[in-house]
CSV table of C-alpha atoms in Angstrom, one decimal:
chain,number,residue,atom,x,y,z
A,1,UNK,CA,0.0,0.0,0.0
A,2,UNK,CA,1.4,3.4,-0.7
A,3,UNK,CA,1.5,6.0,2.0
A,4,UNK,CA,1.5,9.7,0.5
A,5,UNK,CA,2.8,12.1,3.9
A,6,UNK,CA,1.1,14.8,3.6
A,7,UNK,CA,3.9,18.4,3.8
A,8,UNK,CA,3.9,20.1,6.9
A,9,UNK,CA,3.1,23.7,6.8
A,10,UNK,CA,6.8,24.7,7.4
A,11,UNK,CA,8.3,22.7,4.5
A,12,UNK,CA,5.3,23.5,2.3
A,13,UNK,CA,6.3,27.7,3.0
A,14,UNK,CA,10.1,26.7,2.7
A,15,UNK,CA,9.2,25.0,-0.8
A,16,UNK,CA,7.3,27.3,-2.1
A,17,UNK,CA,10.0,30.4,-1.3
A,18,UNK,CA,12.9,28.3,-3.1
A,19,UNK,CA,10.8,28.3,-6.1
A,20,UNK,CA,10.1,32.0,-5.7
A,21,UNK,CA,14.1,32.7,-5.2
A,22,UNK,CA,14.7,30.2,-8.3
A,23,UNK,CA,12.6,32.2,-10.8
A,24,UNK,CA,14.1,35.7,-9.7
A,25,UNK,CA,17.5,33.8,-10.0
A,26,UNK,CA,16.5,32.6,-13.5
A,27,UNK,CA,15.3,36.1,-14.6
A,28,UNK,CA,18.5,38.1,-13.4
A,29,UNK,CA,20.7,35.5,-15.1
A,30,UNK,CA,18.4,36.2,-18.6
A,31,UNK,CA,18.8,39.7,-18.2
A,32,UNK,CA,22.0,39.6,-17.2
A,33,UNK,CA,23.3,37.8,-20.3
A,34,UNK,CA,20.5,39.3,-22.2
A,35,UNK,CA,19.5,35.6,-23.3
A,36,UNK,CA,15.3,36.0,-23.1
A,37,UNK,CA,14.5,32.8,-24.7
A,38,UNK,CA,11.2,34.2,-26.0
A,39,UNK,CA,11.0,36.5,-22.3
A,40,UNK,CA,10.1,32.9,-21.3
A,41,UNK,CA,12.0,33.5,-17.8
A,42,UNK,CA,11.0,37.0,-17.6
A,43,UNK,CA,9.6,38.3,-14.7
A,44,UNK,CA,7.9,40.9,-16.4
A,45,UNK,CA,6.2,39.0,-19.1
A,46,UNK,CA,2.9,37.2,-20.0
A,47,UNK,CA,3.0,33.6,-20.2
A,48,UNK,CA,6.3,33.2,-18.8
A,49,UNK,CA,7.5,30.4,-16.6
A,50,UNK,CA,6.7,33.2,-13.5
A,51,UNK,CA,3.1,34.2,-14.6
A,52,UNK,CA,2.5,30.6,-15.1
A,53,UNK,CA,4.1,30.0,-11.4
A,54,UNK,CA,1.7,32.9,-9.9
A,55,UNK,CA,-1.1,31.1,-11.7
A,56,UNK,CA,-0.5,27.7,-10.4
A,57,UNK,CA,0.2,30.0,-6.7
A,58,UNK,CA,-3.0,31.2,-6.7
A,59,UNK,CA,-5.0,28.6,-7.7
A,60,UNK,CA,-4.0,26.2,-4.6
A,61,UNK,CA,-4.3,29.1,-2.8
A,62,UNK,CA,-7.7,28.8,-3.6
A,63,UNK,CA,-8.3,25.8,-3.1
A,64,UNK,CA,-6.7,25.7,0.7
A,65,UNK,CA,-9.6,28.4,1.5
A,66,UNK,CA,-11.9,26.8,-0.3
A,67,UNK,CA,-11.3,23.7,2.0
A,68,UNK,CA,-11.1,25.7,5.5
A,69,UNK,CA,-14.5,27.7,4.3
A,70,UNK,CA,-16.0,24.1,3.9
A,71,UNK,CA,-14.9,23.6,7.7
A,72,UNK,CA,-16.4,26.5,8.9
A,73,UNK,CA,-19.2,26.4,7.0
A,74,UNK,CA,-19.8,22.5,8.6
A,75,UNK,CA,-19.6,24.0,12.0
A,76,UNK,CA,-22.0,26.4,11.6
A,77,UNK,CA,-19.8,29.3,11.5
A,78,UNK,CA,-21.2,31.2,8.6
A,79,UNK,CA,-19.5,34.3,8.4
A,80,UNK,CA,-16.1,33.1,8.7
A,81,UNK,CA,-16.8,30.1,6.2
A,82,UNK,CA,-18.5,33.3,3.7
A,83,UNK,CA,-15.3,35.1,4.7
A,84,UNK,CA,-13.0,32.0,3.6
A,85,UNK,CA,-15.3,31.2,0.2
A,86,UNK,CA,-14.8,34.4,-0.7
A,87,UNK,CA,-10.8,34.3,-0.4
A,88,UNK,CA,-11.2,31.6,-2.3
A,89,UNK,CA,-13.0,33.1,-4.9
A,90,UNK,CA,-11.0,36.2,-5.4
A,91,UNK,CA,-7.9,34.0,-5.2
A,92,UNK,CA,-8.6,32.2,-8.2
A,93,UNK,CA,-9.7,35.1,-10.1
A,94,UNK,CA,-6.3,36.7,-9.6
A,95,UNK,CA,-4.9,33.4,-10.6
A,96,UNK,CA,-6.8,33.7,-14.2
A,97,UNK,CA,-5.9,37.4,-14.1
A,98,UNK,CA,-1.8,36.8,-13.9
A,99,UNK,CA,-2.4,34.1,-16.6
A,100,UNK,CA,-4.8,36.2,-18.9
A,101,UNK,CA,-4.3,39.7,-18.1
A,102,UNK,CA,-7.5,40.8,-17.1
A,103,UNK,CA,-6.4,44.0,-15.2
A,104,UNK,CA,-4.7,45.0,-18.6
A,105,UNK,CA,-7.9,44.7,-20.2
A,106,UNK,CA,-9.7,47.2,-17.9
A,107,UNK,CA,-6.9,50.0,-18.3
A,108,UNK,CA,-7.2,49.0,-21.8
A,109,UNK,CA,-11.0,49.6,-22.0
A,110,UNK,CA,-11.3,52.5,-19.7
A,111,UNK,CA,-8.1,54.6,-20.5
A,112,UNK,CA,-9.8,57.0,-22.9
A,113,UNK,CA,-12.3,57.8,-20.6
A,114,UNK,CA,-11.1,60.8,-18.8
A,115,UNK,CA,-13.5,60.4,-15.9
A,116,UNK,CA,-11.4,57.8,-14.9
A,117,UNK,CA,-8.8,58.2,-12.3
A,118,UNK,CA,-5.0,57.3,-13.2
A,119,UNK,CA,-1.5,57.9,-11.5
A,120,UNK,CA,0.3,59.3,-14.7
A,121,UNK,CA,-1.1,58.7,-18.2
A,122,UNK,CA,-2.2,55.6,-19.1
A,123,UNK,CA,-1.0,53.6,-16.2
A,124,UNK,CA,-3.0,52.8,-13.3
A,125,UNK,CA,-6.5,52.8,-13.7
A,126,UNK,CA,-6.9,48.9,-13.1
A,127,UNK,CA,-6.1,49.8,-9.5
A,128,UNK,CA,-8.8,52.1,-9.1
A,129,UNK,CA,-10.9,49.8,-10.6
A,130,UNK,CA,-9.5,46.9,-8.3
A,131,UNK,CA,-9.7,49.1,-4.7
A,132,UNK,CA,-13.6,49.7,-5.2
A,133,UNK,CA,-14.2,45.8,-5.9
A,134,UNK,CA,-11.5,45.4,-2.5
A,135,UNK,CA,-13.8,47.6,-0.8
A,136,UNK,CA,-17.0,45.8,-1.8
A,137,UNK,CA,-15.2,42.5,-0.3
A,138,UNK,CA,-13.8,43.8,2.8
A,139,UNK,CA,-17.5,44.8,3.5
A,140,UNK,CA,-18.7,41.0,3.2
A,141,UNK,CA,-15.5,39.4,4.7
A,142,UNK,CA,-14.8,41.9,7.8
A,143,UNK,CA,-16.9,39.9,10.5
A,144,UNK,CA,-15.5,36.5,9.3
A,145,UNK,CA,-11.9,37.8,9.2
A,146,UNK,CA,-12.7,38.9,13.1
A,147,UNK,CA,-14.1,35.5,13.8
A,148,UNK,CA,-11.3,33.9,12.7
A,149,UNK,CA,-9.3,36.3,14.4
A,150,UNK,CA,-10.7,35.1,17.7
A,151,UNK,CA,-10.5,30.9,16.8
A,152,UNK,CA,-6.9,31.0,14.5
A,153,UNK,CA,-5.4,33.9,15.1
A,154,UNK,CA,-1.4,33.2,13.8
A,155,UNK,CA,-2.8,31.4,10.6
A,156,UNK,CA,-5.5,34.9,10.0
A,157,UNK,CA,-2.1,37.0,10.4
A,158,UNK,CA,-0.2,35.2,8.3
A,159,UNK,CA,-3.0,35.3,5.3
A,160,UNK,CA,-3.6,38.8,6.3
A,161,UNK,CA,0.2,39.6,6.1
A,162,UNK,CA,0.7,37.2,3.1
A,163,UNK,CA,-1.9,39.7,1.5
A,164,UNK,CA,-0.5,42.9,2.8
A,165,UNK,CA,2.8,42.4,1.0
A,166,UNK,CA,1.2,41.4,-2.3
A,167,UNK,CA,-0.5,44.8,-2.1
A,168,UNK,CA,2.6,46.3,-1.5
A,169,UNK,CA,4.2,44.3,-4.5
A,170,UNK,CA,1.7,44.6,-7.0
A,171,UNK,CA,0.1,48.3,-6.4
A,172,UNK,CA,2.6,50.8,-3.9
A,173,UNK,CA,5.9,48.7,-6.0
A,174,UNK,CA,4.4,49.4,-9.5
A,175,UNK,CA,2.9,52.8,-9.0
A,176,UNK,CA,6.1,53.7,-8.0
A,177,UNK,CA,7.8,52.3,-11.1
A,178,UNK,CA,5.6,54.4,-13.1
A,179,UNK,CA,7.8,57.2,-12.2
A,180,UNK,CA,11.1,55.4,-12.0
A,181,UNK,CA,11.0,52.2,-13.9
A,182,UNK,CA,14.2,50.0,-13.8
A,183,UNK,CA,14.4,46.3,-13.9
A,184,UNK,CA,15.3,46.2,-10.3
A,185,UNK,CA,11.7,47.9,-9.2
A,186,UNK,CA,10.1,45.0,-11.6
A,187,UNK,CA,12.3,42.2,-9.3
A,188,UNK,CA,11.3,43.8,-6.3
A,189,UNK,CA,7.2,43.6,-7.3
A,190,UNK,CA,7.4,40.0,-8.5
A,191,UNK,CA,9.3,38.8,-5.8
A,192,UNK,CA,6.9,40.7,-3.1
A,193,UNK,CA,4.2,39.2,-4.9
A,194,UNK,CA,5.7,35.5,-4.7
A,195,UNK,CA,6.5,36.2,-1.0
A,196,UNK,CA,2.9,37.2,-0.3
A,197,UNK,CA,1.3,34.6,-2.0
A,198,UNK,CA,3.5,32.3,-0.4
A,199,UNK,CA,2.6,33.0,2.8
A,200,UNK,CA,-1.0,33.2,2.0
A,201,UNK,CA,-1.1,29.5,1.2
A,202,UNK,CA,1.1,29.0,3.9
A,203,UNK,CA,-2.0,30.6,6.5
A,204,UNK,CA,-4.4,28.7,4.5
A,205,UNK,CA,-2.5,25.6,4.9
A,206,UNK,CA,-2.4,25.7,8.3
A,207,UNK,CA,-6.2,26.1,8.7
A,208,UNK,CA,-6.5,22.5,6.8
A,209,UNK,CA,-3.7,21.2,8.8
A,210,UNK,CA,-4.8,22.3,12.4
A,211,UNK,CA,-8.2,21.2,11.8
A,212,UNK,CA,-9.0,18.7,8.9
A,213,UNK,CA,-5.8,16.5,9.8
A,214,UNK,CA,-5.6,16.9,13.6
A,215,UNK,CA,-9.0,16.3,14.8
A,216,UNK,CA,-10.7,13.1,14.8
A,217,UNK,CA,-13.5,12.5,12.0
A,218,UNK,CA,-17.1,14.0,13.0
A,219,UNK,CA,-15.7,16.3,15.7
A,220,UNK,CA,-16.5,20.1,15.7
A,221,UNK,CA,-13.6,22.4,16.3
A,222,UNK,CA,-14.5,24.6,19.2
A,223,UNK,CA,-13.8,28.5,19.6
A,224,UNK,CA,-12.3,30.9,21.7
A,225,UNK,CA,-9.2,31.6,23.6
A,226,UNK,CA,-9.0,27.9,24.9
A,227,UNK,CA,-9.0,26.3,21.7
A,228,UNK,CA,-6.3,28.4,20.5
A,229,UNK,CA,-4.4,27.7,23.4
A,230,UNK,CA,-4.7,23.7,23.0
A,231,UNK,CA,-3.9,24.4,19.2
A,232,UNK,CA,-0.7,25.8,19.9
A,233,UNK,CA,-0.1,22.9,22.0
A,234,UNK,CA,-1.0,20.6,19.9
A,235,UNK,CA,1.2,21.5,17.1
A,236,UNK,CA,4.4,22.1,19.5
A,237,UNK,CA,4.6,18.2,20.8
């Protein structure tokens, strides 16, 4: 009978932050040599080896809130489970978007509109677009994100950190490269990105692994401070 071990959340982050420091490595030595093999390695191309990396990224990250809503939502705890399915969603959208392009699309479509808020020219009206749909989904997610706050609170921080430095990657990086671009500001993004996203699976991980894999089949996970004290304890024997 074969036995696959499931990773532990440590070796899972540790894994998924070699990859991260592999492609950077990969796109310094292209443009270092000036070898782009197509901008294949590029970390500021579509459908390179990167993009495609993000892709895959988001998409389990998906799936690892997709499972923990699915646990919250069988212990009747609705608005973190709405909170998690949610993730989920928006996770997977981003994964299409770094595959496809979407948010290219909308500056595309909505740059000759001059109603439209921008940083300098033509660049950044996706992320006007993209803070009024953040805004519509903090307004559904905020009392979940507190629940879980109060039942997991170091695997909430890490998502919610994991998030904060994809923000700071993908929007206060770039907007600042609109003004000084270089191929340095375009490492620093990507890799903040990677980072962030890394961590966010990491979070999301630990919410399967603390509960799907540690508690025995049919049992509810309880809340409050006790639970997260036997949790801790749990996962430090």
């Amino acid at each position: 009978m074969i036995t696959i071990r499931r990773p532990r959340p440590g070796a899972l982050l540790l894994s998924l932050l070699a990859v991260a420091v592999f492609l950077v490595f990969l796109d310094s030595v292209s443009w270092f040599s000036g070898v782009e093999i197509g901008g294949r390695l590029s970390l500021n191309a579509e459908a390179s080896l990167p993009a495609w990396w993000s892709s895959f990224q988001f998409v389990l990250l998906g799936a690892a809130l997709w499972l923990s809503a699915l646990r919250e939502f069988s212990a009747k705890r609705r608005a973190a489970g709405r909170a998690l399915a949610i993730g989920a969603v928006c996770a997977v959208y981003f994964g299409i978007d770094e595959g496809v392009a979407i948010h290219e699309g909308i500056t595309v479509a909505l740059v000759d509109q001059d109603w439209v808020p921008r940083f300098n020219g033509e660049f950044g009206v996706w992320i006007f677009a993209y803070a009024g749909i953040a805004l519509v989904v903090l307004f559904f997610t905020w009392r979940g994100f507190l629940n879980l706050l109060d039942t997991d609170r170091i695997d909430t921080l890490a998502i919610a950190s994991g998030a904060a430095l994809f923000v700071v990657g993908g929007v206060v990086i770039e907007v600042f490269g609109y003004s000084f671009p270089s191929h340095a500001e375009v490492v620093i993004e990507e890799t903040l990105e990677m980072i962030g996203v890394s961590v966010m699976i990491w979070g999301a991980y630990r919410l399967i692994y603390g509960t799907a894999f540690s508690l025995p089949p049919g049992t509810s996970r309880p809340s409050g401070e006790g639970y997260a004290t036997r949790r801790t304890h749990r996962r430090t024997r």
